Short mmCIF file of C-alpha atoms and ligand atoms in Angstrom, two decimals:
data_model
loop_
_atom_site.label_atom_id
_atom_site.label_comp_id
_atom_site.label_asym_id
_atom_site.label_seq_id
_atom_site.Cartn_x
_atom_site.Cartn_y
_atom_site.Cartn_z
CA MET A 1 21.15 -95.67 82.08
CA ARG A 2 17.43 -95.64 81.34
CA ASP A 3 16.14 -92.88 79.09
CA PHE A 4 13.32 -90.48 79.96
CA THR A 5 14.30 -90.29 83.61
CA ILE A 6 14.72 -87.05 85.54
CA ASP A 7 18.45 -87.73 85.74
CA LYS A 8 18.62 -87.96 81.94
CA TYR A 9 16.60 -84.74 81.66
CA ASN A 10 19.07 -83.03 83.97
CA GLN A 11 21.96 -84.25 81.78
CA LEU A 12 20.21 -82.93 78.68
CA LEU A 13 19.73 -79.49 80.22
CA ASP A 14 23.32 -79.46 81.40
CA SER A 15 24.58 -80.23 77.89
CA LEU A 16 22.47 -77.38 76.49
CA ILE A 17 23.63 -74.91 79.15
CA LYS A 18 27.23 -75.67 78.16
CA GLN A 19 26.40 -74.64 74.59
CA LYS A 20 25.53 -71.15 75.86
CA TYR A 21 21.92 -71.03 74.81
CA THR A 22 19.50 -68.47 76.22
CA PHE A 23 16.53 -70.25 77.75
CA GLN A 24 13.48 -68.20 76.95
CA THR A 25 9.85 -68.60 77.89
CA PHE A 26 7.60 -68.77 74.85
CA ASN A 27 6.31 -65.22 75.29
CA GLU A 28 9.86 -63.88 75.70
CA TYR A 29 10.83 -65.59 72.47
CA ILE A 30 7.84 -64.05 70.65
CA ILE A 31 8.62 -60.56 71.95
CA ASP A 32 12.40 -60.58 71.60
CA PRO A 33 13.95 -63.80 70.22
CA ALA A 34 17.53 -64.43 71.32
CA LYS A 35 20.00 -65.41 68.64
CA ARG A 36 20.65 -68.75 70.33
CA SER A 37 17.45 -69.65 72.08
CA ILE A 38 15.89 -72.70 73.65
CA ILE A 39 12.20 -72.78 74.47
CA LEU A 40 11.37 -75.51 76.97
CA ARG A 41 7.70 -76.09 76.36
CA HIS A 42 5.87 -78.45 78.70
CA ASP A 43 2.41 -79.73 77.85
CA VAL A 44 0.83 -80.73 81.15
CA ASP A 45 -1.58 -83.30 79.74
CA ASP A 46 -1.74 -85.27 82.97
CA ARG A 47 -0.09 -85.71 86.42
CA PRO A 48 0.75 -82.06 87.23
CA ASN A 49 3.03 -83.22 90.04
CA ASN A 50 5.57 -84.43 87.47
CA SER A 51 5.54 -80.95 85.94
CA LEU A 52 6.27 -79.42 89.31
CA VAL A 53 9.32 -81.66 89.63
CA LEU A 54 10.66 -80.59 86.23
CA ALA A 55 9.89 -76.95 87.04
CA LYS A 56 11.98 -77.25 90.22
CA ILE A 57 14.86 -78.96 88.40
CA GLU A 58 14.96 -76.23 85.74
CA ASN A 59 14.75 -73.54 88.41
CA SER A 60 17.67 -75.13 90.28
CA LEU A 61 19.71 -74.79 87.07
CA GLY A 62 18.68 -71.14 86.67
CA LEU A 63 16.41 -71.96 83.70
CA LYS A 64 12.82 -71.24 82.79
CA GLY A 65 10.27 -72.43 80.28
CA VAL A 66 6.54 -72.51 79.65
CA TYR A 67 4.02 -74.91 81.25
CA ASN A 68 0.73 -75.34 79.41
CA PHE A 69 -2.25 -76.51 81.47
CA ARG A 70 -5.44 -78.13 80.22
CA ALA A 71 -8.82 -77.22 81.69
CA VAL A 72 -9.42 -80.77 82.93
CA PRO A 73 -9.17 -81.98 86.54
CA HIS A 74 -6.15 -84.25 85.93
CA SER A 75 -4.10 -81.32 84.60
CA TRP A 76 -5.55 -78.18 86.23
CA ASP A 77 -4.09 -77.99 89.75
CA GLU A 78 -4.30 -74.42 90.97
CA SER A 79 -1.68 -74.65 93.71
CA ILE A 80 0.79 -76.27 91.28
CA ILE A 81 0.00 -73.66 88.59
CA ARG A 82 0.81 -70.90 91.10
CA GLU A 83 3.92 -72.66 92.38
CA ILE A 84 5.36 -73.19 88.89
CA SER A 85 4.65 -69.56 88.04
CA ASP A 86 6.38 -68.47 91.26
CA LEU A 87 9.47 -70.42 90.14
CA GLY A 88 9.77 -67.96 87.23
CA HIS A 89 8.18 -70.09 84.51
CA GLU A 90 5.50 -68.93 82.10
CA ILE A 91 2.03 -70.47 82.27
CA GLY A 92 0.05 -71.06 79.07
CA TYR A 93 -3.38 -72.41 78.31
CA HIS A 94 -3.39 -75.84 76.60
CA TYR A 95 -6.71 -75.60 74.77
CA GLU A 96 -8.87 -78.31 73.22
CA ASN A 97 -12.25 -76.57 72.99
CA LEU A 98 -13.42 -77.82 69.61
CA THR A 99 -12.97 -81.36 70.90
CA THR A 100 -14.68 -80.82 74.26
CA CYS A 101 -17.51 -78.77 72.67
CA GLY A 102 -18.17 -81.28 69.89
CA GLY A 103 -17.14 -79.01 67.03
CA ASN A 104 -19.50 -76.16 67.93
CA TYR A 105 -17.55 -72.95 67.24
CA GLU A 106 -19.61 -70.57 69.33
CA ALA A 107 -19.64 -72.87 72.36
CA SER A 108 -15.89 -73.45 71.85
CA ILE A 109 -14.88 -69.79 71.85
CA ASN A 110 -17.05 -69.13 74.92
CA ASP A 111 -15.48 -72.11 76.70
CA PHE A 112 -12.03 -70.90 75.61
CA LYS A 113 -12.64 -67.42 77.06
CA LEU A 114 -14.06 -68.83 80.28
CA ASN A 115 -11.02 -71.06 80.91
CA LEU A 116 -8.56 -68.36 79.88
CA ASN A 117 -10.13 -65.94 82.35
CA LYS A 118 -10.08 -68.57 85.11
CA LEU A 119 -6.38 -69.17 84.46
CA ARG A 120 -5.67 -65.43 84.37
CA LYS A 121 -7.18 -65.09 87.86
CA LEU A 122 -4.28 -67.27 89.03
CA VAL A 123 -1.33 -66.14 86.88
CA PRO A 124 -0.59 -63.94 83.83
CA VAL A 125 -1.31 -65.74 80.54
CA THR A 126 -0.22 -64.45 77.12
CA THR A 127 0.35 -67.64 75.09
CA ILE A 128 -1.58 -70.79 74.19
CA THR A 129 -0.88 -74.21 72.68
CA MET A 130 -3.33 -76.73 71.30
CA HIS A 131 -3.80 -80.10 72.97
CA GLY A 132 -4.07 -82.58 70.14
CA SER A 133 -6.26 -85.39 71.40
CA PRO A 134 -5.32 -88.19 69.02
CA LYS A 135 -8.79 -89.73 69.21
CA SER A 136 -10.69 -86.54 68.39
CA LYS A 137 -11.93 -85.84 64.89
CA TYR A 138 -11.56 -82.09 65.56
CA ASP A 139 -8.44 -79.97 65.35
CA SER A 140 -8.93 -77.21 67.90
CA ARG A 141 -6.64 -74.85 65.96
CA ASP A 142 -9.50 -74.54 63.46
CA LEU A 143 -11.13 -72.25 66.02
CA TRP A 144 -8.81 -69.53 64.72
CA LYS A 145 -10.36 -69.69 61.27
CA ASN A 146 -13.34 -67.87 62.78
CA TYR A 147 -11.78 -66.00 65.71
CA ASN A 148 -8.50 -64.27 66.51
CA TYR A 149 -6.73 -65.05 69.77
CA LYS A 150 -4.80 -61.79 69.44
CA ASP A 151 -8.09 -60.01 70.25
CA LEU A 152 -7.92 -61.73 73.66
CA GLY A 153 -4.54 -60.30 74.62
CA LEU A 154 -2.69 -63.44 73.51
CA ILE A 155 0.55 -63.03 71.60
CA GLY A 156 1.54 -66.57 70.68
CA GLU A 157 0.37 -69.99 69.48
CA PRO A 158 3.39 -72.01 68.31
CA TYR A 159 1.67 -73.36 65.21
CA PHE A 160 0.93 -69.86 63.92
CA ASP A 161 3.65 -67.72 65.46
CA ILE A 162 6.83 -69.75 65.12
CA ASN A 163 8.64 -70.10 61.85
CA PHE A 164 9.47 -73.79 61.89
CA ASP A 165 11.72 -73.34 58.88
CA LYS A 166 14.17 -71.81 61.33
CA VAL A 167 13.23 -73.37 64.64
CA LEU A 168 13.96 -77.03 65.28
CA TYR A 169 10.97 -78.74 66.87
CA LEU A 170 11.71 -81.73 69.08
CA THR A 171 9.00 -83.60 70.95
CA ASP A 172 9.15 -86.60 73.30
CA THR A 173 6.09 -88.28 71.79
CA GLY A 174 6.05 -91.98 72.74
CA ARG A 175 9.23 -91.63 74.88
CA MET A 176 11.40 -91.04 71.84
CA TRP A 177 12.44 -87.92 69.97
CA ASP A 178 11.48 -89.23 66.54
CA GLY A 179 7.97 -90.36 67.41
CA TYR A 180 6.43 -87.36 65.62
CA LYS A 181 5.62 -89.66 62.73
CA VAL A 182 3.17 -91.44 65.02
CA ASN A 183 1.15 -88.52 66.38
CA ILE A 184 -0.10 -86.43 63.50
CA ARG A 185 -1.54 -83.70 65.74
CA ASP A 186 1.79 -83.15 67.46
CA LYS A 187 3.29 -82.23 64.13
CA VAL A 188 4.06 -78.64 63.44
CA LYS A 189 4.09 -77.51 59.84
CA SER A 190 6.51 -80.35 59.87
CA VAL A 191 6.98 -81.00 56.20
CA LYS A 192 9.13 -77.91 56.27
CA ASN A 193 10.68 -78.55 59.65
CA MET A 194 14.41 -78.88 59.78
CA ASN A 195 14.37 -82.22 61.53
CA LEU A 196 12.66 -83.72 58.51
CA GLN A 197 14.83 -81.97 55.98
CA ASN A 198 18.13 -82.54 57.56
CA ASN A 199 19.39 -85.92 58.69
CA ASN A 200 21.61 -84.29 61.28
CA TYR A 201 18.55 -83.36 63.29
CA LYS A 202 16.98 -86.78 63.58
CA PHE A 203 17.26 -88.04 67.13
CA HIS A 204 15.87 -91.12 68.79
CA SER A 205 17.25 -91.11 72.32
CA THR A 206 18.02 -88.22 74.65
CA ASP A 207 21.68 -89.31 74.50
CA ASN A 208 21.60 -88.65 70.73
CA ILE A 209 20.67 -85.01 71.45
CA ILE A 210 23.29 -84.71 74.21
CA THR A 211 25.97 -86.01 71.84
CA ALA A 212 24.88 -83.54 69.13
CA ALA A 213 25.06 -80.72 71.68
CA GLN A 214 28.58 -81.75 72.70
CA LYS A 215 29.65 -81.84 69.06
CA LYS A 216 28.10 -78.38 68.56
CA GLU A 217 25.80 -79.76 65.91
CA LEU A 218 22.54 -78.34 67.21
CA PRO A 219 20.89 -75.38 65.47
CA ASP A 220 20.53 -71.91 67.02
CA VAL A 221 16.88 -72.14 67.99
CA ILE A 222 15.06 -75.19 69.35
CA MET A 223 11.61 -75.72 70.82
CA PHE A 224 11.49 -78.80 73.02
CA THR A 225 7.97 -80.05 73.61
CA ILE A 226 8.10 -82.09 76.78
CA HIS A 227 5.28 -84.09 78.34
CA PRO A 228 6.43 -84.28 81.99
CA GLN A 229 4.01 -87.11 82.80
CA ARG A 230 6.06 -89.34 80.51
CA TRP A 231 9.31 -88.87 82.44
CA HIS A 232 10.17 -91.25 85.28
CA ILE A 233 10.59 -89.58 88.64
CA ASN A 234 12.92 -91.14 91.17
CA ASN A 235 12.39 -90.94 94.91
CA LYS A 236 12.09 -87.59 96.67
CA LEU A 237 15.29 -87.72 98.70
CA TRP A 238 17.33 -88.34 95.59
CA LEU A 239 15.56 -85.43 93.90
CA LYS A 240 16.44 -83.08 96.75
CA GLU A 241 20.09 -84.00 96.36
CA LEU A 242 20.00 -83.43 92.62
CA ILE A 243 18.50 -79.95 93.08
CA LEU A 244 21.07 -79.12 95.76
CA GLN A 245 23.89 -80.28 93.50
CA ASN A 246 22.56 -78.13 90.64
CA ALA A 247 22.50 -75.09 92.89
CA LYS A 248 26.11 -75.78 93.93
CA ASN A 249 27.12 -76.08 90.27
CA ILE A 250 25.53 -72.71 89.49
CA VAL A 251 27.62 -71.11 92.23
CA LYS A 252 30.75 -72.80 90.86
CA ARG A 253 30.00 -71.51 87.37
CA LEU A 254 29.44 -67.99 88.69
CA ILE A 255 32.79 -68.07 90.51
CA VAL A 256 34.51 -69.11 87.26
CA ILE A 257 32.81 -66.21 85.40
CA ILE A 258 33.70 -63.68 88.11
CA ASN A 259 37.33 -64.85 88.20
CA SER A 260 37.60 -64.68 84.42
CA LYS A 261 36.46 -61.03 84.54
CA LYS A 262 38.96 -60.00 87.23
CA PRO A 263 41.89 -58.05 85.79
CA SER A 264 45.04 -60.13 86.02
CA PRO A 265 47.56 -58.79 88.58
ZN1 ZN B 1 -1.41 -82.01 75.14
#
């Protein structure tokens, strides 16, 4: 089966659910990290409709994550932002102000505040992630050398607030899970990251991750950075069926849990 399809994504989530992870939004993880936690981070660089599909799939499995929107027309879709938030997911601001403001710090922080406030008129926002435009000579995280996002009621930026010595960072850059070597900006403080230190955590295909999950080889905390526009979406009817099937499976799982808690006669 082809990789980076919605069906494959569903299989991946299913394999992680079976390993009894807690799926936390990014702000939940910052406030109260679970011992075994998965943060599904989605960077909505483009095609917000794809993100809505993933948001629905996750919701049908009883999961939630964070969706980070850019302040550009091909990402920022207000009805989709609201709909994804209504599905129980967190919304974050995917900022790139130093790039769009040509390296001017004052213009960048003003632009940052303006977009953050616009997003907050739609949904609550407490975390941010940087959009690393590969062609830009600016790194928008440098904004925080002069300003502090915590003054703006923001509690998390993965680069600064996650200890990547302990959290495995996996990103789908270039439709592979080991493409981080290609996109420098997508790197976390990656020299220290476990996936570079430890051969066990080097994955190429989604099936590689699923197999590691089945063998119980995955670490306790993982941040998946997903770019939904890179995942192939099948036709709508098929999608409806998949979501329905997920919902049925949740009910089945609940019945198993309830039965296992019943005192034996
Ligand atoms: Zn991005």
